[in-house]
């Protein structure tokens, strides 16, 4: 028998799982109905998870007590992106990369995926075959094996072509000692690349806006980048997060709350490509709230920031961790002013992943 | 580091996963559109899995070559049952028990589950809370921990209340040396209990038939039963399968094909409660094709059959493995005649789990 214990540790569950948006003060769930906002990755999602799901499953507030007692990590994600195909990718790519990236930013090397499909009656076989091929190609690219699967069919009008759920198994990398509660004043806030591309590509692909811009989703596996970062600055790395639903703003808010610190971001330092910036301005959305599928935030101790940036080909230092006001994210504008950058409220960008 | 290897073995994937309906000759997928039949667990499902999914993910025909190189097993299932609540259970119970049972019949002790929810906009919070509680209660009952989760929301009319996907992680029990290809002529075919209850309960709960019968779903964790069976007759146990979608008939057909043997079932020996038998007769459905959520089939070497039955409180010997005709299941009727019992064709019982 191996020395893997009889159950995956609660702590891993907390780090990776259902409680990934945990805050210092758990929200209460008193909503009467589910709205699109509950799926947006912002405040309503936090209420649903912290107020209903986490307590029901015996997961309490995030802490980093106790040793990790297994080297395997697990994460799961449902994908309901609309449309199924968009510039730069498709639901199949997302379903692999999204889950692989959750493992990667938790410091776990992705090994294997399970795949569950919910198909709508009438879905044409060519669409399905294209997504199956996209899943297979993304899995090869990310060096993960599909080890289990399931397929269900629902009647016409009870899904949107197909929904995909993937569950990822990874092996914790010993170079990673990460916790969302470990950010300390003075730490640097790094971004792995230009933001807002995935969400903008999806919005444009829907054709709801009379706007034509060449923006492609950034969907890809982040493990190679994380691997390089762990090699260059592992001991100095406090925590990483991929900035998906809710964007960089939501990630920073969650980390600020989990660590009881403030984050200060210099707006001028945040890389946003002109086409994305233009589209977001026209759509009235802050790129910091827009989903990414190939960008992560890394909080790094100041003495490791240089080595970390050297290992990140497109990495940028965008700000720092501060003491006050705890649990909040401030943006320093190009004009020198400061404003609070909150989590998403409502769901301006539904079904982005 | 533990001695768990760098990836879950391909063999485990084959045993547990996407290729669980593998036959000696893989079917081809040439259908133009997805129909409800692709979700029914019968021939169309086999075409989809063997003809499209398994080849894309590099999973070839079932074999039992090679040693198992890890003691962890993984399985996944989507649940789209309609209605959400029915006599004897709900989608939440099913989502835990169905996945736990896939592990159990593969000879793996269930340890942990991940949980992914797709919610329909407008779902009322009380319904969601009830299912969350059902999931938590079933998980406690089955002694598994929920270790990861995700929630997505789709617009009104793009789901049916909620869909649930669970992925299960189990530890392979060293007493189990199971393979669907290991059935040998002379082996006994055992059933763990009376059949047809889950599917019948769902059909009646839908109210599509003017039929009122007191039938409850048999949804429950099978691990305690499997544990007892492994203790009593482990070395003699060839293989187990929970008889869900497609019923006992589909399980026996799959095993007959995987082992290249025939199965002979004595119809009179198959336990069917009167209410189920009556409902199935009125609905024109063979109970052998009806889904169960708390019944499994065990193929046992003849010398172990007595001990196995003694360990199964409601176990019954319903038939035997024969040589001819290979890959087929024959039913001996009460009148002494024989008929071929095929897999389901089409989907007479949609969205049963």
XYZ file of C-alpha atoms in Angstrom:
706
model
C 0.000 0.000 0.000
C 1.118 3.506 -0.664
C 1.335 6.163 1.951
C -1.552 8.083 0.471
C -3.960 8.401 3.377
C -7.531 7.262 3.574
C -8.964 10.540 2.443
C -7.864 13.671 0.693
C -7.159 16.294 3.301
C -9.716 18.900 4.273
C -7.069 21.484 3.788
C -6.590 20.553 0.171
C -10.292 20.709 -0.269
C -10.256 24.196 1.107
C -7.379 25.304 -1.016
C -8.601 23.834 -4.239
C -12.203 23.290 -3.934
C -15.582 24.479 -3.119
C -14.414 27.178 -0.854
C -11.998 28.828 -3.207
C -13.715 32.174 -2.783
C -13.696 31.970 0.999
C -13.359 35.219 2.890
C -12.601 36.079 6.438
C -16.326 36.559 7.145
C -18.477 33.979 5.367
C -21.461 35.472 3.551
C -25.025 34.311 4.236
C -27.242 32.859 1.551
C -30.718 34.379 1.844
C -31.585 34.773 -1.822
C -34.946 33.366 -2.874
C -34.061 32.325 -6.394
C -31.008 31.575 -8.467
C -30.056 34.397 -10.818
C -27.353 34.656 -13.441
C -25.338 36.615 -10.865
C -24.908 33.444 -8.806
C -22.808 32.126 -11.675
C -20.731 35.224 -12.287
C -17.944 34.589 -9.817
C -18.675 37.735 -7.818
C -20.541 38.540 -4.630
C -23.632 36.443 -5.323
C -21.451 33.413 -6.090
C -19.621 33.932 -2.825
C -22.929 34.042 -0.928
C -24.029 30.791 -2.578
C -20.784 28.983 -1.855
C -20.051 30.295 1.604
C -23.623 30.565 2.773
C -25.020 27.296 1.467
C -22.573 24.839 -0.086
C -19.525 25.043 2.125
C -21.406 24.712 5.442
C -23.495 21.803 4.114
C -20.373 19.878 3.189
C -18.538 20.582 6.403
C -16.055 23.042 4.968
C -15.490 26.017 7.205
C -13.495 29.177 6.759
C -10.191 29.001 5.029
C -7.199 28.361 7.207
C -3.753 26.992 6.711
C -3.458 24.939 9.860
C -2.372 21.336 9.665
C 0.057 19.642 7.366
C -0.968 18.518 3.930
C -1.333 14.782 4.308
C -1.461 13.676 0.697
C 0.310 14.770 -2.442
C -2.727 14.554 -4.693
C -4.975 17.502 -5.432
C -8.430 17.505 -6.990
C -10.542 20.224 -8.576
C -13.708 20.322 -10.673
C -15.380 22.785 -13.040
C -18.490 22.894 -15.184
C -18.274 24.695 -18.530
C -21.348 26.303 -20.082
C -19.691 28.901 -22.332
C -21.796 30.434 -25.070
C -21.141 30.281 -27.984
C -19.486 26.852 -28.064
C -16.786 28.104 -30.470
C -15.184 31.527 -30.393
C -12.013 33.133 -31.714
C -9.064 31.382 -30.130
C -10.857 28.351 -28.736
C -14.008 26.457 -27.844
C -15.770 24.850 -24.903
C -13.583 21.775 -25.339
C -10.333 23.731 -24.941
C -11.725 25.619 -21.955
C -12.908 22.454 -20.237
C -9.378 21.065 -20.263
C -7.387 24.246 -19.699
C -9.691 25.688 -17.047
C -9.363 22.634 -14.838
C -5.682 22.097 -15.547
C -5.073 25.730 -14.590
C -6.918 25.398 -11.282
C -4.483 22.630 -10.413
C -1.461 24.547 -11.708
C -2.092 27.694 -9.679
C -2.615 25.531 -6.597
C 0.915 24.252 -7.146
C -0.123 20.830 -8.432
C 1.166 19.295 -11.663
C -1.888 18.204 -13.697
C -1.970 14.446 -14.339
C -5.414 13.254 -15.269
C -8.920 14.456 -16.053
C -12.361 12.946 -15.922
C -14.887 14.197 -18.439
C -18.662 14.387 -18.158
C -20.822 15.540 -21.052
C -24.437 16.711 -20.980
C -25.647 16.731 -24.581
C -28.779 18.355 -25.969
C -30.973 16.163 -28.114
C -30.523 17.277 -31.726
C -26.879 18.379 -31.299
C -25.239 17.674 -34.606
C -22.573 15.037 -34.597
C -20.016 17.242 -36.335
C -20.197 19.797 -33.503
C -19.768 17.061 -30.925
C -16.891 15.476 -32.836
C -15.151 18.866 -33.117
C -15.386 19.389 -29.340
C -14.232 15.864 -28.593
C -11.217 16.535 -30.802
C -10.636 19.898 -29.083
C -10.701 18.157 -25.699
C -8.296 15.470 -26.883
C -5.913 18.033 -28.409
C -5.944 20.282 -25.337
C -5.351 17.253 -23.098
C -2.355 16.186 -25.195
C -1.007 19.731 -25.128
C -1.398 19.875 -21.335
C 0.048 16.352 -20.894
C -3.002 15.034 -19.043
C -4.803 11.747 -19.629
C -8.589 11.462 -19.807
C -9.194 8.604 -17.372
C -12.956 8.459 -16.887
C -16.036 9.759 -18.592
C -19.798 9.878 -18.762
C -22.413 11.082 -21.212
C -26.017 12.087 -20.624
C -28.588 13.415 -23.075
C -31.404 15.848 -22.247
C -34.326 16.797 -24.453
C -34.140 19.597 -27.000
C -34.377 22.927 -25.217
C -32.996 21.651 -21.882
C -29.350 22.455 -22.560
C -27.421 24.590 -25.025
C -25.710 22.120 -27.336
C -23.400 20.680 -24.727
C -22.182 21.314 -21.218
C -18.894 19.835 -20.096
C -17.665 19.082 -16.579
C -14.059 18.128 -16.002
C -12.427 17.025 -12.767
C -8.681 17.235 -12.523
C -6.227 15.212 -10.469
C -2.792 16.656 -9.890
C 0.299 15.934 -7.869
C 1.351 18.650 -5.470
C 4.712 20.071 -6.391
C 7.044 20.087 -3.386
C 8.428 23.470 -4.478
C 5.024 25.045 -3.823
C 4.062 26.234 -0.334
C 1.030 28.285 -1.222
C -1.888 29.695 0.694
C -4.379 32.425 -0.151
C -4.035 33.579 3.451
C -0.277 34.112 3.224
C -0.049 37.518 1.518
C 1.964 39.967 3.649
C 2.379 43.738 3.436
C 5.291 44.487 1.129
C 4.642 41.491 -1.180
C 4.540 42.231 -4.898
C 1.485 41.613 -7.072
C 2.482 40.111 -10.426
C 0.373 39.422 -13.500
C 1.489 36.781 -15.987
C 0.318 38.693 -19.051
C -2.168 41.019 -20.748
C -5.705 40.759 -19.376
C -9.298 40.682 -20.560
C -8.884 38.711 -23.762
C -11.046 35.685 -23.104
C -14.093 37.553 -21.862
C -13.840 40.176 -24.572
C -13.531 37.526 -27.294
C -16.679 35.815 -25.987
C -18.671 39.032 -25.812
C -17.678 39.940 -29.358
C -18.360 36.403 -30.627
C -21.936 36.672 -29.392
C -22.521 39.496 -31.825
C -24.755 41.330 -29.357
C -22.666 44.439 -29.850
C -22.093 46.182 -33.160
C -18.411 45.896 -32.634
C -15.768 44.148 -34.648
C -12.347 43.736 -33.083
C -9.655 41.107 -33.555
C -9.609 39.665 -30.034
C -8.897 35.980 -29.382
C -9.380 34.009 -26.192
C -6.147 33.384 -24.308
C -7.202 29.818 -23.333
C -4.155 27.624 -22.694
C -2.489 25.490 -20.065
C -0.646 27.564 -17.461
C 1.361 24.678 -16.045
C 4.554 25.363 -18.063
C 4.563 28.976 -16.798
C 3.805 27.899 -13.231
C 6.472 25.214 -13.431
C 9.054 27.819 -14.482
C 7.922 30.190 -11.750
C 8.156 27.501 -9.062
C 11.667 26.700 -10.256
C 12.778 30.339 -10.185
C 11.038 31.624 -7.071
C 9.226 28.740 -5.357
C 10.099 29.572 -1.742
C 9.105 33.217 -2.233
C 5.787 32.489 -3.875
C 2.862 33.160 -1.502
C -0.008 32.239 -3.736
C -1.236 32.105 -7.339
C -4.694 32.360 -8.884
C -5.895 32.117 -12.460
C -8.050 35.155 -13.154
C -11.138 33.548 -14.714
C -14.748 34.495 -13.890
C -14.805 37.893 -12.257
C -11.345 38.712 -13.607
C -8.261 40.011 -11.834
C -10.452 42.209 -9.627
C -12.213 39.216 -8.073
C -8.988 37.306 -7.500
C -7.362 40.243 -5.732
C -10.439 40.838 -3.590
C -10.531 37.187 -2.538
C -6.845 37.144 -1.660
C -7.069 40.462 0.191
C -9.902 39.079 2.322
C -8.288 35.682 2.873
C -5.049 37.330 4.052
C -6.614 40.303 5.838
C -4.494 42.735 3.837
C -5.015 45.476 1.265
C -3.875 45.315 -2.355
C -2.779 48.392 -4.268
C -2.739 48.098 -8.059
C -1.223 50.713 -10.357
C -3.703 50.912 -13.220
C -1.097 52.151 -15.697
C 1.006 49.026 -15.120
C -1.759 46.546 -15.956
C -1.223 45.244 -19.487
C -4.336 45.508 -21.675
C -4.017 45.174 -25.460
C -5.495 48.110 -27.418
C -8.259 46.024 -29.046
C -9.369 44.752 -25.616
C -9.151 48.193 -24.038
C -11.194 49.670 -26.867
C -13.860 46.980 -26.747
C -14.162 47.164 -22.960
C -14.507 50.929 -23.083
C -17.293 50.697 -25.645
C -18.996 47.937 -23.643
C -18.619 49.906 -20.423
C -16.747 47.129 -18.621
C -13.533 47.379 -16.642
C -10.985 44.909 -18.112
C -10.068 44.041 -14.512
C -13.511 42.401 -14.212
C -13.209 40.487 -17.484
C -12.421 36.757 -17.472
C -9.044 35.392 -18.574
C -8.235 31.775 -19.381
C -4.473 32.067 -19.691
C -3.455 34.676 -17.120
C -2.661 34.269 -13.453
C -1.969 36.519 -10.504
C 1.048 35.709 -8.342
C 1.728 37.215 -4.929
C 5.472 37.079 -4.297
C 7.648 38.104 -1.376
C 9.649 41.203 -2.358
C 12.989 39.392 -2.295
C 11.715 36.882 -4.883
C 9.991 39.309 -7.225
C 12.991 39.845 -9.524
C 13.582 36.133 -10.052
C 9.853 35.555 -10.506
C 9.540 38.248 -13.168
C 12.606 36.914 -14.972
C 10.861 33.523 -15.208
C 7.601 35.005 -16.541
C 8.012 35.859 -20.242
C 5.129 38.365 -20.186
C 5.083 38.975 -16.440
C 4.468 42.439 -15.011
C 4.667 43.905 -11.519
C 1.336 45.710 -11.138
C 1.229 46.551 -7.471
C 1.848 45.598 -3.886
C 0.288 44.257 -0.738
C -0.390 46.830 1.990
C -1.747 46.857 5.490
C -4.715 49.213 5.179
C -7.620 48.968 4.515
C -7.674 45.209 5.210
C -9.711 43.060 2.810
C -9.846 45.744 0.121
C -8.322 46.371 -3.280
C -7.380 49.894 -4.298
C -6.510 51.061 -7.782
C -4.151 53.961 -8.286
C -5.262 55.669 -11.476
C -2.933 57.230 -14.009
C -3.842 60.602 -12.544
C -2.641 59.603 -9.104
C -6.121 59.190 -7.586
C -7.265 56.033 -5.790
C -10.524 54.112 -6.073
C -11.838 50.934 -4.528
C -12.014 47.996 -6.936
C -14.748 45.662 -5.747
C -15.783 42.194 -6.854
C -18.322 41.900 -9.625
C -21.905 42.598 -8.631
C -24.555 41.027 -10.872
C -23.500 39.272 -14.036
C -22.623 41.636 -16.860
C -20.776 38.804 -18.635
C -22.841 35.634 -18.330
C -21.646 32.192 -19.417
C -18.097 33.193 -20.099
C -16.727 29.716 -19.265
C 6.747 11.227 -1.815
C 4.302 8.386 -1.967
C 4.601 5.512 -4.354
C 1.557 6.597 -6.306
C 2.851 6.889 -9.864
C 2.802 9.903 -12.130
C -0.509 9.050 -13.727
C -3.505 6.891 -13.110
C -3.119 3.731 -15.135
C -4.764 3.282 -18.498
C -6.108 0.019 -17.254
C -7.980 1.671 -14.440
C -9.355 4.125 -16.907
C -10.601 1.258 -18.981
C -12.117 -0.544 -16.074
C -13.787 2.427 -14.518
C -14.126 4.996 -17.079
C -15.184 6.078 -20.425
C -14.985 2.694 -21.940
C -17.135 0.887 -19.457
C -19.441 -0.410 -22.183
C -16.586 -1.709 -24.316
C -17.265 -4.812 -26.345
C -15.086 -7.183 -28.259
C -15.833 -5.310 -31.510
C -16.013 -1.536 -31.053
C -19.066 0.058 -32.655
C -18.766 2.885 -35.186
C -20.323 6.296 -34.645
C -22.010 7.422 -37.865
C -25.108 9.077 -36.454
C -25.819 12.568 -37.711
C -27.429 13.977 -34.601
C -27.641 13.269 -30.909
C -30.908 11.644 -29.886
C -32.255 10.675 -26.489
C -31.150 7.119 -27.288
C -27.500 8.210 -27.034
C -28.159 8.778 -23.345
C -30.075 5.584 -22.637
C -27.158 3.283 -21.865
C -27.947 0.926 -24.736
C -26.657 0.424 -28.256
C -26.614 4.078 -29.299
C -24.637 4.977 -26.162
C -22.145 2.243 -26.982
C -21.725 3.630 -30.520
C -21.090 7.111 -29.142
C -18.557 5.958 -26.578
C -16.736 3.329 -28.586
C -17.005 5.033 -31.940
C -16.193 8.613 -30.959
C -15.090 9.236 -27.389
C -12.822 6.308 -26.589
C -10.732 6.548 -29.785
C -10.348 10.331 -29.418
C -8.945 9.930 -25.916
C -6.619 7.078 -26.781
C -8.580 4.365 -25.013
C -8.699 1.187 -27.019
C -10.526 -2.072 -26.504
C -10.881 -3.435 -23.025
C -8.171 -5.786 -21.906
C -6.791 -6.962 -18.613
C -3.133 -6.997 -19.495
C -0.655 -5.131 -17.342
C -0.474 -4.668 -13.617
C -2.455 -2.014 -11.851
C 0.150 0.600 -10.990
C -1.790 2.740 -8.563
C -4.310 2.029 -5.846
C -6.563 4.968 -6.619
C -9.565 4.719 -8.893
C -11.596 7.535 -10.450
C -15.042 7.666 -12.014
C -17.435 10.420 -13.071
C -21.159 10.731 -13.775
C -23.583 13.466 -14.767
C -27.077 13.372 -13.278
C -30.041 14.846 -15.163
C -32.889 12.858 -13.594
C -36.406 14.205 -14.040
C -38.216 14.963 -11.792
C -35.638 16.209 -9.299
C -37.448 14.517 -6.389
C -39.189 11.160 -6.555
C -40.350 8.515 -4.077
C -37.297 7.172 -2.291
C -34.828 9.872 -3.273
C -33.774 12.851 -5.357
C -31.097 13.983 -7.774
C -28.836 14.766 -4.818
C -28.976 11.210 -3.444
C -28.414 9.762 -6.903
C -25.455 12.015 -7.609
C -23.643 10.666 -4.562
C -24.778 7.044 -4.636
C -24.410 6.582 -8.390
C -20.772 7.613 -8.335
C -19.977 5.847 -5.081
C -21.472 2.673 -6.559
C -19.372 2.869 -9.723
C -16.327 2.813 -7.463
C -17.711 0.057 -5.240
C -18.456 -2.388 -8.059
C -14.985 -1.730 -9.471
C -13.629 -2.946 -6.130
C -12.621 0.477 -4.860
C -13.588 1.864 -1.461
C -15.147 5.305 -2.031
C -13.177 8.108 -0.329
C -13.982 11.481 -1.814
C -16.237 13.230 -4.304
C -16.060 16.408 -6.288
C -19.319 18.130 -7.062
C -20.245 20.336 -9.996
C -23.638 22.045 -10.249
C -25.278 23.574 -13.309
C -28.197 25.671 -12.046
C -31.044 27.128 -14.062
C -31.746 30.803 -13.555
C -34.933 31.078 -11.496
C -34.382 27.854 -9.552
C -35.865 28.460 -6.160
C -33.457 28.501 -3.288
C -35.470 26.000 -1.239
C -35.134 23.384 -3.972
C -31.421 23.987 -4.192
C -31.001 23.874 -0.422
C -32.930 20.597 -0.263
C -30.638 19.012 -2.847
C -27.524 20.344 -1.185
C -28.749 18.749 2.043
C -29.531 15.496 0.204
C -25.997 15.459 -1.210
C -24.486 16.132 2.203
C -26.609 13.433 3.868
C -25.863 10.822 1.196
C -22.159 11.640 1.405
C -22.187 11.183 5.194
C -24.081 7.919 4.810
C -21.563 6.678 2.230
C -18.593 7.926 4.288
C -17.206 10.102 1.511
C -15.965 13.677 1.763
C -16.895 16.387 -0.725
C -13.464 17.796 -1.549
C -14.011 20.138 -4.492
C -16.879 21.897 -6.152
C -18.057 24.316 -8.791
C -21.282 26.110 -9.652
C -22.435 27.555 -12.944
C -25.726 29.228 -13.827
C -27.438 29.118 -17.238
C -30.393 31.186 -18.379
C -33.967 30.145 -17.751
C -34.910 27.397 -20.191
C -31.345 26.120 -20.711
C -31.402 23.474 -17.986
C -34.059 21.724 -15.937
C -33.664 23.115 -12.439
C -30.254 21.631 -11.795
C -27.842 19.123 -13.237
C -25.207 17.574 -11.005
C -21.900 15.993 -11.944
C -19.921 14.072 -9.352
C -16.469 12.577 -9.703
C -15.438 9.894 -7.251
C -12.021 8.917 -5.958
C -11.652 5.511 -4.382
C -8.924 3.266 -3.088
C -8.687 -0.119 -4.773
C -9.398 -2.917 -2.333
C -6.645 -5.530 -2.450
C -9.257 -8.287 -2.060
C -10.702 -7.389 -5.460
C -9.212 -8.835 -8.653
C -11.980 -7.931 -11.035
C -12.284 -7.697 -14.787
C -15.321 -7.593 -17.070
C -13.399 -9.916 -19.391
C -12.913 -12.624 -16.750
C -16.300 -14.420 -16.819
C -15.801 -18.144 -17.541
C -18.298 -20.855 -18.488
C -19.676 -22.371 -15.311
C -19.556 -19.099 -13.331
C -22.728 -18.153 -11.472
C -24.675 -14.957 -12.141
C -25.841 -13.359 -8.886
C -28.143 -10.404 -8.317
C -27.913 -8.418 -5.076
C -31.663 -7.811 -4.799
C -35.015 -7.154 -6.432
C -34.796 -5.201 -9.677
C -36.534 -2.393 -11.538
C -37.432 -0.160 -8.611
C -35.576 3.017 -9.446
C -36.694 3.273 -13.059
C -40.270 2.361 -12.220
C -40.407 4.929 -9.413
C -39.186 7.634 -11.804
C -41.684 6.712 -14.516
C -44.537 6.767 -12.041
C -43.339 10.033 -10.484
C -43.558 11.712 -13.869
C -47.274 11.100 -13.879
C -47.288 10.395 -17.615
C -49.098 7.155 -16.973
C -52.451 6.824 -15.268
C -50.923 4.466 -12.816
C -50.548 4.654 -9.097
C -48.264 2.141 -7.407
C -46.202 2.340 -4.254
C -42.730 1.973 -5.759
C -39.697 3.725 -4.293
C -36.268 4.202 -5.804
C -33.661 1.841 -4.373
C -30.938 4.539 -4.401
C -28.270 3.801 -1.785
C -24.565 3.173 -1.369
C -23.564 -0.354 -2.359
C -20.155 -0.251 -0.703
C -21.217 -2.040 2.534
C -22.645 -4.915 0.453
C -19.602 -5.025 -1.807
C -17.301 -4.891 1.214
C -19.072 -7.910 2.725
C -18.933 -9.774 -0.568
C -15.223 -9.105 -1.014
C -14.642 -10.414 2.491
C -16.651 -13.573 1.922
C -15.711 -14.470 -1.633
C -13.084 -12.001 -2.898
C -10.819 -14.444 -4.727
C -13.799 -16.063 -6.474
C -15.356 -12.827 -7.624
C -14.852 -12.257 -11.372
C -16.605 -8.964 -11.746
C -19.426 -6.748 -10.455
C -21.599 -4.108 -12.098
C -24.299 -1.848 -10.761
C -27.329 -2.227 -13.002
C -28.210 1.413 -13.698
C -29.185 2.806 -17.130
C -30.233 -0.043 -19.393
C -30.830 -2.312 -16.400
C -29.590 -5.826 -15.711
C -30.003 -6.707 -19.396
C -27.415 -4.134 -20.495
C -24.935 -5.160 -17.816
C -25.142 -8.822 -18.761
C -24.800 -8.040 -22.468
C -21.710 -5.924 -21.823
C -20.092 -8.585 -19.676
C -20.981 -11.361 -22.145
C -19.294 -9.394 -24.934
C -16.286 -8.370 -22.863
C -15.652 -12.003 -21.836
C -16.706 -13.633 -25.105
C -19.182 -15.878 -23.279
C -22.926 -16.444 -23.140
C -25.121 -15.719 -20.128
C -28.188 -17.774 -19.330
C -30.692 -16.194 -16.955
C -33.641 -18.084 -15.451
C -36.460 -15.560 -15.604
C -38.357 -17.151 -12.720
C -35.366 -16.653 -10.418
C -35.082 -12.893 -11.000
C -36.607 -11.051 -8.036
C -39.152 -8.406 -9.061
C -41.564 -6.999 -6.486
C -45.251 -7.276 -7.462
C -45.786 -3.500 -7.705
C -42.814 -3.203 -10.061
C -43.842 -6.222 -12.119
C -47.366 -4.863 -12.458
C -46.235 -1.367 -13.438
C -43.710 -2.685 -15.960
C -46.326 -4.927 -17.515
C -48.730 -2.029 -17.907
C -45.957 0.163 -19.318
C -44.834 -2.577 -21.685
C -41.264 -2.589 -20.366
C -39.157 -5.584 -19.337
C -37.952 -5.025 -15.729
C -34.583 -6.368 -16.886
C -34.210 -3.162 -18.936
C -35.229 -0.868 -16.087
C -32.603 1.117 -14.154
C -31.624 0.261 -10.590
C -29.649 2.452 -8.208
C -29.082 -0.061 -5.427
C -28.650 -3.414 -7.180
C -25.563 -5.003 -8.641
C -24.733 -8.054 -10.713
C -21.868 -10.266 -9.539
C -20.225 -12.972 -11.623
C -18.712 -15.527 -9.263
C -16.722 -18.713 -9.817
C -18.917 -21.701 -8.934
C -16.817 -22.669 -5.917
C -17.361 -19.230 -4.384
C -21.079 -18.861 -5.105
C -22.272 -20.308 -1.807
C -20.097 -18.028 0.299
C -21.019 -15.062 -1.882
C -24.751 -15.659 -1.500
C -24.375 -16.105 2.231
C -22.801 -12.625 2.367
C -25.562 -10.993 0.286
C -28.652 -10.454 2.446
C -30.996 -10.287 -0.569
C -28.736 -12.045 -3.041
C -30.114 -14.490 -5.593
C -28.512 -16.893 -8.057
C -30.277 -16.093 -11.331
C -28.227 -17.966 -13.896
C -24.890 -19.023 -15.214
C -22.156 -18.291 -17.710
C -22.073 -20.595 -20.761
C -19.920 -21.024 -23.820
C -22.445 -20.567 -26.626
C -23.528 -18.302 -28.199
C -20.611 -16.001 -27.276
C -21.467 -12.384 -26.548
C -25.159 -13.068 -26.027
C -27.614 -13.208 -23.149
C -30.380 -15.802 -23.164
C -33.392 -15.855 -20.897
C -35.016 -19.148 -19.970
C -38.692 -18.383 -19.496
C -40.920 -19.976 -16.890
C -42.289 -22.197 -19.635
C -38.842 -23.580 -20.489
C -38.401 -21.643 -23.722
C -35.382 -19.422 -24.453
C -35.201 -15.945 -25.913
C -32.389 -13.537 -26.614
C -32.251 -10.580 -24.234
C -30.594 -7.676 -26.025
C -29.411 -4.271 -24.855
C -31.854 -1.425 -24.919
C -32.540 0.068 -28.337
C -33.789 3.658 -28.343
C -34.679 5.321 -25.068
C -37.977 4.216 -23.619
C -36.930 5.576 -20.212
C -35.203 8.927 -20.693
C -33.439 10.846 -17.926
C -33.650 8.134 -15.342
C -30.441 9.249 -13.595
